[in-house]
PDB file of C-alpha atoms and ligand atoms in Angstrom:
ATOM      1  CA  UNK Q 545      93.528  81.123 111.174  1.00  0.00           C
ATOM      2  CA  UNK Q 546      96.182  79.292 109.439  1.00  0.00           C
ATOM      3  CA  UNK Q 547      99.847  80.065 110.235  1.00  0.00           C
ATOM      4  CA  UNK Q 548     102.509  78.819 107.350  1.00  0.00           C
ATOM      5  CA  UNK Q 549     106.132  79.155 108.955  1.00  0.00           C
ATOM      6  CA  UNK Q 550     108.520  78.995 105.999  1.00  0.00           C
ATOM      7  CA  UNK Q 551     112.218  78.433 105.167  1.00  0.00           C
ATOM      8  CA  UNK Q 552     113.140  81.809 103.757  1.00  0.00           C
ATOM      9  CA  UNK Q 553     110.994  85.066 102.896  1.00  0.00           C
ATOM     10  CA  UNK Q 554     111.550  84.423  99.398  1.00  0.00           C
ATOM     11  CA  UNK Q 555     109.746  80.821 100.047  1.00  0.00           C
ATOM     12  CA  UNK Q 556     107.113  82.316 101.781  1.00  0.00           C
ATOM     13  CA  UNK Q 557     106.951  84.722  98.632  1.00  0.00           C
ATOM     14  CA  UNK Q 558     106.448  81.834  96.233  1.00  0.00           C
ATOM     15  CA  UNK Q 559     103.902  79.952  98.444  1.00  0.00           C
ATOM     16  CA  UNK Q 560     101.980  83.310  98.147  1.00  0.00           C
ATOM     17  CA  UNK Q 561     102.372  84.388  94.548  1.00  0.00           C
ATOM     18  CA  UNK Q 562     101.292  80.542  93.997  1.00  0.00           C
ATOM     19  CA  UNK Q 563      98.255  81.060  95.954  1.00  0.00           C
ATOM     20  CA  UNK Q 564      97.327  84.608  94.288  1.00  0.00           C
ATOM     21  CA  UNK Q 565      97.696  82.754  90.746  1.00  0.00           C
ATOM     22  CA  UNK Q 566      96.201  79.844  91.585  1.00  0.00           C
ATOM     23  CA  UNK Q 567      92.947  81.984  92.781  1.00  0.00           C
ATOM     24  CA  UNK Q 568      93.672  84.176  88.982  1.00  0.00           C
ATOM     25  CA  UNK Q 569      93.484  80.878  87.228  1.00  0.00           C
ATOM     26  CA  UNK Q 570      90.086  79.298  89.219  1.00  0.00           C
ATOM     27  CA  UNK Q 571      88.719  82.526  88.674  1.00  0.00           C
ATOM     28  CA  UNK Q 572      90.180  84.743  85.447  1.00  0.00           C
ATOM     29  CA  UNK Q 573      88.060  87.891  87.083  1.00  0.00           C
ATOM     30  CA  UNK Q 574      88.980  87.741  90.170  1.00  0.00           C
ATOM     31  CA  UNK Q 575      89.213  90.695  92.597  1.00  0.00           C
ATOM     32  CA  UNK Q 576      93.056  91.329  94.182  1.00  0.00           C
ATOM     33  CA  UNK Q 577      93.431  93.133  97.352  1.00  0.00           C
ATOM     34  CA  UNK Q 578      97.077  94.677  96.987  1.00  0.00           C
ATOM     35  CA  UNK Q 579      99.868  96.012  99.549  1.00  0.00           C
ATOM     36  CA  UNK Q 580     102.871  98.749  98.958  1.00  0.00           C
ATOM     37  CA  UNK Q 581     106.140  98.349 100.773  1.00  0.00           C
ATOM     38  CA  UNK Q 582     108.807  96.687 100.845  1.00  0.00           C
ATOM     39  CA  UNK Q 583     107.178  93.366 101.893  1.00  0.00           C
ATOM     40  CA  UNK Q 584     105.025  92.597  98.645  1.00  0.00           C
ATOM     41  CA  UNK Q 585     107.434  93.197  95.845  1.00  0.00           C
ATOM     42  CA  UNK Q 586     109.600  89.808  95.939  1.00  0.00           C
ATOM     43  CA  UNK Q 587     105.955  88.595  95.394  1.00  0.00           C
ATOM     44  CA  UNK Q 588     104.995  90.826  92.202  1.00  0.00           C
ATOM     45  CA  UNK Q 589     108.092  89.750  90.645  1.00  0.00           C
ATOM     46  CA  UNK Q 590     106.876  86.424  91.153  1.00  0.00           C
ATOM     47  CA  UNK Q 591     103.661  87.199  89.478  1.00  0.00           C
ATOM     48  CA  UNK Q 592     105.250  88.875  86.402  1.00  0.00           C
ATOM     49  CA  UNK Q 593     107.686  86.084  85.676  1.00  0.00           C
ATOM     50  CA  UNK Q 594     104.450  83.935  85.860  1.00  0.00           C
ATOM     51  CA  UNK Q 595     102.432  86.390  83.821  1.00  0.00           C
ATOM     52  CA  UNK Q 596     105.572  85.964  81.250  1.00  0.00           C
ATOM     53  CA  UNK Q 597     105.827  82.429  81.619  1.00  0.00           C
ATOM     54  CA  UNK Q 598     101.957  82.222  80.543  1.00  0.00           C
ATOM     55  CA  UNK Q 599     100.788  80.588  83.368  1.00  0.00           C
ATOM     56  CA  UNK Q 600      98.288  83.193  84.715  1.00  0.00           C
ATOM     57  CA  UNK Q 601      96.732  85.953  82.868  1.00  0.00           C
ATOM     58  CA  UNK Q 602      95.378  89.082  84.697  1.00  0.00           C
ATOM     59  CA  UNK Q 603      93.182  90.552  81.513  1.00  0.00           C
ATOM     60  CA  UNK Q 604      90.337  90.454  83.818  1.00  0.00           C
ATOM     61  CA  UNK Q 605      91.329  90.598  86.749  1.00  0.00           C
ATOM     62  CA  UNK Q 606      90.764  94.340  89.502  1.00  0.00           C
ATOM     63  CA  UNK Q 607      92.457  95.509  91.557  1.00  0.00           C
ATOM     64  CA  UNK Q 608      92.430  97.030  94.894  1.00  0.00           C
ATOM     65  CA  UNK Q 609      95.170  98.838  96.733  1.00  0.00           C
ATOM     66  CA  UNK Q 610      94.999  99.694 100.744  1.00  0.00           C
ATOM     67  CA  UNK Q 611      95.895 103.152 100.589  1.00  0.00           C
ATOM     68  CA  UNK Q 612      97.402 105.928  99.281  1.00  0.00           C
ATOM     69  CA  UNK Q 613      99.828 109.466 100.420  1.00  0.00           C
ATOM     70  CA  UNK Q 614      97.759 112.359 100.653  1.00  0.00           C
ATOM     71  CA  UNK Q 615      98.671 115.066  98.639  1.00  0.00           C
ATOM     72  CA  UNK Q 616     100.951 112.877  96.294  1.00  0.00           C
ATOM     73  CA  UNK Q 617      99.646 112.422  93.004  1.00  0.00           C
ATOM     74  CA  UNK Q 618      99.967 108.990  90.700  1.00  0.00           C
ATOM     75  CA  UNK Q 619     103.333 110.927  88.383  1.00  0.00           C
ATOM     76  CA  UNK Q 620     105.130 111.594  91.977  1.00  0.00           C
ATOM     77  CA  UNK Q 621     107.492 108.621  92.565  1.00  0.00           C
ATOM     78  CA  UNK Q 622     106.716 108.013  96.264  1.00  0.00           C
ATOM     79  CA  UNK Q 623     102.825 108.359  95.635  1.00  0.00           C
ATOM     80  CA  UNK Q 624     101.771 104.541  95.741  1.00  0.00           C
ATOM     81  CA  UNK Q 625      99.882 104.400  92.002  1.00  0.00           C
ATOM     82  CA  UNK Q 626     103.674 105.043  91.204  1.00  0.00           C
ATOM     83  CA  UNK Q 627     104.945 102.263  93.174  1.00  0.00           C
ATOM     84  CA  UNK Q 628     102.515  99.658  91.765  1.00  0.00           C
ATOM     85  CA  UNK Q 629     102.799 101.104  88.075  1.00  0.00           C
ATOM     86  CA  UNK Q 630     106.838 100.315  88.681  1.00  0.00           C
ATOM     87  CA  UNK Q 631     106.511  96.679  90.592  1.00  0.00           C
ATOM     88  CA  UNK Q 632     103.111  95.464  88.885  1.00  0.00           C
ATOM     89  CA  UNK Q 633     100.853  96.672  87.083  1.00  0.00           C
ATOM     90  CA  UNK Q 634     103.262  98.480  83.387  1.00  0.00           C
ATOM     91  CA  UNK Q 635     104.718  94.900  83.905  1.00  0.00           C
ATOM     92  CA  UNK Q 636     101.632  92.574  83.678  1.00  0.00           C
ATOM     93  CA  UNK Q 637      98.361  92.130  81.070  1.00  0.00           C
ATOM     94  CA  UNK Q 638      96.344  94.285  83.940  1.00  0.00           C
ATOM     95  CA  UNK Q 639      94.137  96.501  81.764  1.00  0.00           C
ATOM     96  CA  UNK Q 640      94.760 100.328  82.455  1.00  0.00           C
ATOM     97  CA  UNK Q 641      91.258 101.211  84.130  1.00  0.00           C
ATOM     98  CA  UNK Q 642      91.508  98.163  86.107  1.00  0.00           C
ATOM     99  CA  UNK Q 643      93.538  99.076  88.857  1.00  0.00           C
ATOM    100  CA  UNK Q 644      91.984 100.972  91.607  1.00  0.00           C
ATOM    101  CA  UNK Q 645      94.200 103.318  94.533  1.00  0.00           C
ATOM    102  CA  UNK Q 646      93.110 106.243  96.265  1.00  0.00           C
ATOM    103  CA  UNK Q 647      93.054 109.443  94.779  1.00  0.00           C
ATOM    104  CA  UNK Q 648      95.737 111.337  96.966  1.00  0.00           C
ATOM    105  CA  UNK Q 649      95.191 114.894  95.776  1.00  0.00           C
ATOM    106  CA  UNK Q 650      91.411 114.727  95.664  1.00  0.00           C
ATOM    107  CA  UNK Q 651      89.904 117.900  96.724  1.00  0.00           C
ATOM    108  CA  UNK Q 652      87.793 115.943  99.283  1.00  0.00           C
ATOM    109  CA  UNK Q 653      89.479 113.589 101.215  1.00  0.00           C
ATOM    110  CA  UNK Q 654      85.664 112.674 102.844  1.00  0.00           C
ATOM    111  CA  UNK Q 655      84.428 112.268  99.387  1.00  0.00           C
ATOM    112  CA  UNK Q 656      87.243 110.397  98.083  1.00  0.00           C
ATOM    113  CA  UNK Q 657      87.097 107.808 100.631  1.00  0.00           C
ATOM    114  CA  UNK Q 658      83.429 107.425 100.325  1.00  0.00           C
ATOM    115  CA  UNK Q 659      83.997 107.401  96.402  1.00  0.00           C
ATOM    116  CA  UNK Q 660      86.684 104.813  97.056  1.00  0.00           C
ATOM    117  CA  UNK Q 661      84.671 102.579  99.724  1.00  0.00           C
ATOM    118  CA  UNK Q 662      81.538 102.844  97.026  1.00  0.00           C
ATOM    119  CA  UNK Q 663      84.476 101.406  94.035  1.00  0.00           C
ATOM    120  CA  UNK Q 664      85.536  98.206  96.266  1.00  0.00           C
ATOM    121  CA  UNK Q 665      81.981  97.852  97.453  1.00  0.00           C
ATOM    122  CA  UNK Q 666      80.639  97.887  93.668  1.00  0.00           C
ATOM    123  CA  UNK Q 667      83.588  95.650  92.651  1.00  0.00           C
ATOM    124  CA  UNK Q 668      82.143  92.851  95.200  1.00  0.00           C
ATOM    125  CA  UNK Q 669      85.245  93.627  97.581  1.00  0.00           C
ATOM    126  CA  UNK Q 670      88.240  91.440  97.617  1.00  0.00           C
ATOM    127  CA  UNK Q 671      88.319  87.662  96.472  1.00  0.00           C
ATOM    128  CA  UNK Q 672      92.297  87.716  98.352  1.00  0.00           C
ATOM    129  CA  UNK Q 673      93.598  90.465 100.319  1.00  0.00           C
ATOM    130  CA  UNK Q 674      97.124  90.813 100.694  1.00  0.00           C
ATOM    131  CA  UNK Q 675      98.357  92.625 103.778  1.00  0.00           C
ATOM    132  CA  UNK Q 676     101.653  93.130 104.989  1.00  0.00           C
ATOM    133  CA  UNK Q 677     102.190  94.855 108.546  1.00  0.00           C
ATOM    134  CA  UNK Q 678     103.647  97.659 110.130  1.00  0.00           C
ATOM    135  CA  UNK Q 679     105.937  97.370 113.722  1.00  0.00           C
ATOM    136  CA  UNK Q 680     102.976  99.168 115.317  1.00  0.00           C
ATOM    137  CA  UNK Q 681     100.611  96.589 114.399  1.00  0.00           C
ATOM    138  CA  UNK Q 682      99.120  98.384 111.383  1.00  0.00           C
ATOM    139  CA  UNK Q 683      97.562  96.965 108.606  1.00  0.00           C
ATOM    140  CA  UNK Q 684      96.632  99.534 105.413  1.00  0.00           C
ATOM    141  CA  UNK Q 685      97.346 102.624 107.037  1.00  0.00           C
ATOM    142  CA  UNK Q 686      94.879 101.534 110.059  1.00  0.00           C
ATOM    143  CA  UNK Q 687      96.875 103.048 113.004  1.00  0.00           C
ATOM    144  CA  UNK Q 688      96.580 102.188 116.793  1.00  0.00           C
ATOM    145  CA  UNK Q 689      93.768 104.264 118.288  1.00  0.00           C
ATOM    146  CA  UNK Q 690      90.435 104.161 119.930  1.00  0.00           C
ATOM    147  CA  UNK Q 691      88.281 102.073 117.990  1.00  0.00           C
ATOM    148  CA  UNK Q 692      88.538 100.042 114.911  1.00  0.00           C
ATOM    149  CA  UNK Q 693      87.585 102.699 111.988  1.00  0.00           C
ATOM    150  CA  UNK Q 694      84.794 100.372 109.291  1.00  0.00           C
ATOM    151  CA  UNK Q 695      84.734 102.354 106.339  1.00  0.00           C
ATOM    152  CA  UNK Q 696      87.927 104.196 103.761  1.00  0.00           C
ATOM    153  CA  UNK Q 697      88.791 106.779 105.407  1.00  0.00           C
ATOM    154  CA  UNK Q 698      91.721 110.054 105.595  1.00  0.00           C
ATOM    155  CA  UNK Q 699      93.755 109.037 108.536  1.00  0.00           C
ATOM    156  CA  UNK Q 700      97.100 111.383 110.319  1.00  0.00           C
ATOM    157  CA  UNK Q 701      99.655 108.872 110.224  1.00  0.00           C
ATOM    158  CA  UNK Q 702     101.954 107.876 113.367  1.00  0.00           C
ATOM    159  CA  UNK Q 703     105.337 109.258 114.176  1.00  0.00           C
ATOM    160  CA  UNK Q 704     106.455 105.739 114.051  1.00  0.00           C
ATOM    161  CA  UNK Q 705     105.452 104.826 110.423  1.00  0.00           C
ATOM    162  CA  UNK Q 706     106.392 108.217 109.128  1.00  0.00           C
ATOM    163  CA  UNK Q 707     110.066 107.340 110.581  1.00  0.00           C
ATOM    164  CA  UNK Q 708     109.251 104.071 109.200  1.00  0.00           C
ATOM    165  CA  UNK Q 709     108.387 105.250 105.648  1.00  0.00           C
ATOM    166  CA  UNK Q 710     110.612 107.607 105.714  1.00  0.00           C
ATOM    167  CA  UNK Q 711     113.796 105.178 104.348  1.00  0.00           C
ATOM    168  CA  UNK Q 712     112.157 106.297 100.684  1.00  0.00           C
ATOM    169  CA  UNK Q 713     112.426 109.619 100.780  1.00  0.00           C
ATOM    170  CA  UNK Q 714     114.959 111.700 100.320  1.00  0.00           C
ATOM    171  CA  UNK Q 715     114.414 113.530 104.160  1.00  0.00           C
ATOM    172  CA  UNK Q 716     111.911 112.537 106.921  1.00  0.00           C
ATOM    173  CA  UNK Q 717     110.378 115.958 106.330  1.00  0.00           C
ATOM    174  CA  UNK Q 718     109.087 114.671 102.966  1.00  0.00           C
ATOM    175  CA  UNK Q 719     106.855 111.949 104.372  1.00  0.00           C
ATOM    176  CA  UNK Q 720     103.386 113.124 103.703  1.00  0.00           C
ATOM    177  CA  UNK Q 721     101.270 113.305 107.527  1.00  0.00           C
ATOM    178  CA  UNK Q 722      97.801 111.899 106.350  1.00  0.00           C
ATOM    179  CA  UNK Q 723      97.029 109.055 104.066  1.00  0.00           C
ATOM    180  CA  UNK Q 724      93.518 107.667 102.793  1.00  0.00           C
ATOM    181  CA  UNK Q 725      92.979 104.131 103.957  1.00  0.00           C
ATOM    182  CA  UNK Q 726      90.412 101.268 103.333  1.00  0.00           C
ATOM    183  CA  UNK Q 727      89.303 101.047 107.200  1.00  0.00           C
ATOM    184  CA  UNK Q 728      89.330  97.375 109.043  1.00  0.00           C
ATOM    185  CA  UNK Q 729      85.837  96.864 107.839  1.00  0.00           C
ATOM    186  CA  UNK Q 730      86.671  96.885 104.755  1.00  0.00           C
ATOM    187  CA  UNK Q 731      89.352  94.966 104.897  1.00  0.00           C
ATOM    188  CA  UNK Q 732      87.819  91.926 106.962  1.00  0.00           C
ATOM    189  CA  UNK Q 733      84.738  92.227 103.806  1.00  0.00           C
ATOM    190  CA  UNK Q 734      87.552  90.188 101.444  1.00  0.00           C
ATOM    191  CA  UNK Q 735      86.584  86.931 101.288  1.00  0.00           C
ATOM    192  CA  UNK Q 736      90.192  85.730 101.877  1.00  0.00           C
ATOM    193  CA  UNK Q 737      93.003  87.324 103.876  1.00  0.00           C
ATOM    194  CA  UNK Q 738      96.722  86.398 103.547  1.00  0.00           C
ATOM    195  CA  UNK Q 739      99.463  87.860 105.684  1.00  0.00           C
ATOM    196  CA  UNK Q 740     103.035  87.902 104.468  1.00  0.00           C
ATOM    197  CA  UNK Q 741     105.747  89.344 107.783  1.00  0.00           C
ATOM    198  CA  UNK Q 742     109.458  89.052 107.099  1.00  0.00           C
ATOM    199  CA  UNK Q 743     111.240  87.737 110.163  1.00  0.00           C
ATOM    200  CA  UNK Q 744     111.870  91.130 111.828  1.00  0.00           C
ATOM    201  CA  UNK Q 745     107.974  91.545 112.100  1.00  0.00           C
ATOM    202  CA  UNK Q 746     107.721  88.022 114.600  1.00  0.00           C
ATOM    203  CA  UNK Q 747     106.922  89.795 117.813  1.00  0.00           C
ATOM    204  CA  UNK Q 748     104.182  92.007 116.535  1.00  0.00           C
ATOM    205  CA  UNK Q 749     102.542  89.368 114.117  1.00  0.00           C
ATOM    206  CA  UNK Q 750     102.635  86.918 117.283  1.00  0.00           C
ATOM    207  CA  UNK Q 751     101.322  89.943 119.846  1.00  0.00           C
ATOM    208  CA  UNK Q 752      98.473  90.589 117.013  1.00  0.00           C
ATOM    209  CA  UNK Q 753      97.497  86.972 116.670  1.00  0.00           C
ATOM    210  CA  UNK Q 754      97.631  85.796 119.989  1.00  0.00           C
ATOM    211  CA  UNK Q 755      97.315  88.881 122.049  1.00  0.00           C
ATOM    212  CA  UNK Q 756      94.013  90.886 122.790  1.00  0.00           C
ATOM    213  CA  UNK Q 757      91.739  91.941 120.092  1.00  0.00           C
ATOM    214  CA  UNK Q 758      91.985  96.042 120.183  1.00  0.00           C
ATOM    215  CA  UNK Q 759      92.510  98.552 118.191  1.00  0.00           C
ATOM    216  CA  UNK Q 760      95.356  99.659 119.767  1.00  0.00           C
ATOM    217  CA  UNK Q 761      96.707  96.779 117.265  1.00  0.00           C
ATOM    218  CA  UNK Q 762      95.045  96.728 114.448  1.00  0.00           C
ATOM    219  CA  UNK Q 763      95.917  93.584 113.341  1.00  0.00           C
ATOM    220  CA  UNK Q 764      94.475  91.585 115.673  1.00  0.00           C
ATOM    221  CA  UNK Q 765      91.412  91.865 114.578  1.00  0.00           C
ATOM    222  CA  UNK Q 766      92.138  89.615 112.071  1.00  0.00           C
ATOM    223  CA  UNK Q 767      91.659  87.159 114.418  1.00  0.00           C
ATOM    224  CA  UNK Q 768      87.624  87.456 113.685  1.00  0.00           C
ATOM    225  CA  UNK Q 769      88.015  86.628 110.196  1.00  0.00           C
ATOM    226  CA  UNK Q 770      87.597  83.221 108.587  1.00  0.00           C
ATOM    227  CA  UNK Q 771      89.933  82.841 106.433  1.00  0.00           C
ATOM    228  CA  UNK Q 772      93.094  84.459 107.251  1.00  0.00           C
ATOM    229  CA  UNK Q 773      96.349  82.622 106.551  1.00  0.00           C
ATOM    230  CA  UNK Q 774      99.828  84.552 108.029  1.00  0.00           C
ATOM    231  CA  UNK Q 775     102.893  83.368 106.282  1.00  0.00           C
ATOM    232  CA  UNK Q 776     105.938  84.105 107.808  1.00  0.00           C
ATOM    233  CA  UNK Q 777     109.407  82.626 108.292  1.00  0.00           C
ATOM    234  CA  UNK Q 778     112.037  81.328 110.535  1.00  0.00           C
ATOM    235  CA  UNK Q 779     114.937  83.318 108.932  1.00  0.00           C
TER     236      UNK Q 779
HETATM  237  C1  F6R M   1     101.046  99.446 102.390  1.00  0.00           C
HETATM  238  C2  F6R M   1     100.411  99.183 103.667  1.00  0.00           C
HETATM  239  C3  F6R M   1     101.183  99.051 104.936  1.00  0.00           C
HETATM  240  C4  F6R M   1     102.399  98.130 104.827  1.00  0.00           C
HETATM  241  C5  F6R M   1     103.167  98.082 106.143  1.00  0.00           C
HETATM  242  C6  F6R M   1     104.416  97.240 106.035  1.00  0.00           C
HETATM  243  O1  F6R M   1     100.093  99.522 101.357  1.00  0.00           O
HETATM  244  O2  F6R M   1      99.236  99.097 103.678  1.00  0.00           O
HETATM  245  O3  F6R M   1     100.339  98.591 105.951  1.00  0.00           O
HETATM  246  O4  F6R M   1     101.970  96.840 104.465  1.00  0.00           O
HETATM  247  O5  F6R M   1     103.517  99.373 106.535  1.00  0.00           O
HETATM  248  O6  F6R M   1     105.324  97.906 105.184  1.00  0.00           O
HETATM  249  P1  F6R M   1     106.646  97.188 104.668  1.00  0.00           P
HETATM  250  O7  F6R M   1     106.211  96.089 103.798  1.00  0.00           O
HETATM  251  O8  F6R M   1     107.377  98.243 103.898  1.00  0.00           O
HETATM  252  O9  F6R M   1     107.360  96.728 105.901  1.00  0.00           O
END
C-alpha cells in the first residue's frame, strides 16, 4: 500500500485527477470506478477543466459507480445518477449509455444487484477505483457487520451514515434506509484502488490501514489488495 500525505485536500485532489487522466490517456477505454459525496467532487471539477482543456478525452471510457439510494430514482436530486449527472458526467464527452449506477427503484433489489454485479463483471471490472470513506470505516455503502459481503448487494444502512448523509436533505427523515452496493469483493476485483480522506477522516483511515483486518471496518480490507494508494493530507 502506498500512502501520499499531501499539503492541502485540493493538492491531494490534483495528484488524483492527474492519476485518473493519466490512466484515460494510456488507455482511451478505460474502466472508472466512481464515488458520490462530498469527497470526490473537487476532483471531477478537476477532470472537466481537463476534459475542456483537451487534455483527456472520456469518449470511451465506462463507468462504474459504488452505489445507489433505494427507492430514489435517477430525476430525484439526492438519488446518486443525479449527483454524477450534476458533478460529471452532463459536463464531460462521457457517452450517455456509458455510465453505469444502480437502479434504485428496481422492482428487485436481488435482481438488480445481480444484474449490476453481471454489468461490472462483463465490463472487465475497474481499471481505477476511487473510494472515499465513511467515519465508520465504510467504503461503498459496505457497513460494519459480520463478514465481508463479495458480491452487489441491497444493504440497511447505519444510523451513523444516515445522520451522516443526512446534511443533503432537507430532514433526517428523508434519508432513504437501504442502498444497493457493489460488495468488498467487488471492489478489491479493480485492478487499482485509490483512496482520497480529507483531514477529518485521519483516525479512521489510520485504524483501517493499520488496525485489524475485519469487517467490523470495512476498509481495512484494503489492506489485501495490491495496489491501493490512500491520499490524504496534513491540513
Ligand atoms: C459514495 C460512497 C461512500 C462515501 C463515504 C464518504 O458513493 O460510496 O462510501 O465515499 O460515505 O462520503 P463523503 O465523501 O461525503 O464524506
Amino acid at each position: 500500500m502506498k500512502v501520499i500525505v499531501t499539503g492541502s485536500y485540493d493538492e491531494s485532489c490534483a495528484v488524483v485527477a492527474e492519476m485518473i487522466k493519466d490512466l484515460v490517456v494510456s488507455k482511451p477505454n478505460a474502466k472508472l470506478g466512481l464515488a458520490t459525496g462530498g469527497t470526490p467532487v473537487p476532483i471531477y471539477k478537476k477532470l472537466i477543466a481537463m476534459n475542456e482543456a483537451g487534455e483527456v478525452d472520456f469518449s470511451a471510457v465506462h463507468t462504474v459507480n459504488l452505489d445507489e439510494y433505494c427507492g430514489l430514482s435517477g430525476d430525484n436530486p439526492q438519488s446518486y445518477r443525479y449527483f454524477m449527472e450534476k458533478h460529471l458526467f452532463s459536463q464531460v464527452n462521457l457517452p450517455q449509455g456509458s455510465t453505469h449506477l444502480p437502479n434504485g427503484t428496481a422492482p428487485d433489489m436481488e435482481a438488480e444487484a445481480r444484474r449490476y454485479e453481471a454489468l461490472v463483471e462483463s465490463l472487465g471490472y475497474a481499471d481505477l477505483q476511487l473510494l472515499g470513506i465513511g467515519h465508520n470505516g465504510h467504503i461503498g455503502f459496505n457497513e460494519p457487520c459480520e463478514s465481508f459481503p463479495a458480491a452487489v448487494h441491497p444493504v440497511e444502512l447505519t444510523e451513523s451514515t444516515i445522520q451522516a448523509n443526512s446534511r443533503l436533505f432537507d430532514r433526517v427523515e428523508d434519508v432513504p434506509t437501504r442502498a444497493i452496493t457493489m460488495g468488498i469483493g467487488t471492489i478489491l476485483k479493480a485492478r487499482r484502488i485509490l483512496l482520497i480522506a480529507g483531514a477529518d477522516k485521519r483516525e479512521i483511515v489510520e485504524k483501517a490501514l493499520t488496525g485489524p483486518i475485519t469487517p467490523w471496518v470495512p476498509a481495512s480490507v484494503l489492506q489485501l489488495h495490491r495496489d491501493v494508494t490512500v491520499i490524504t493530507c496534513g491540513e
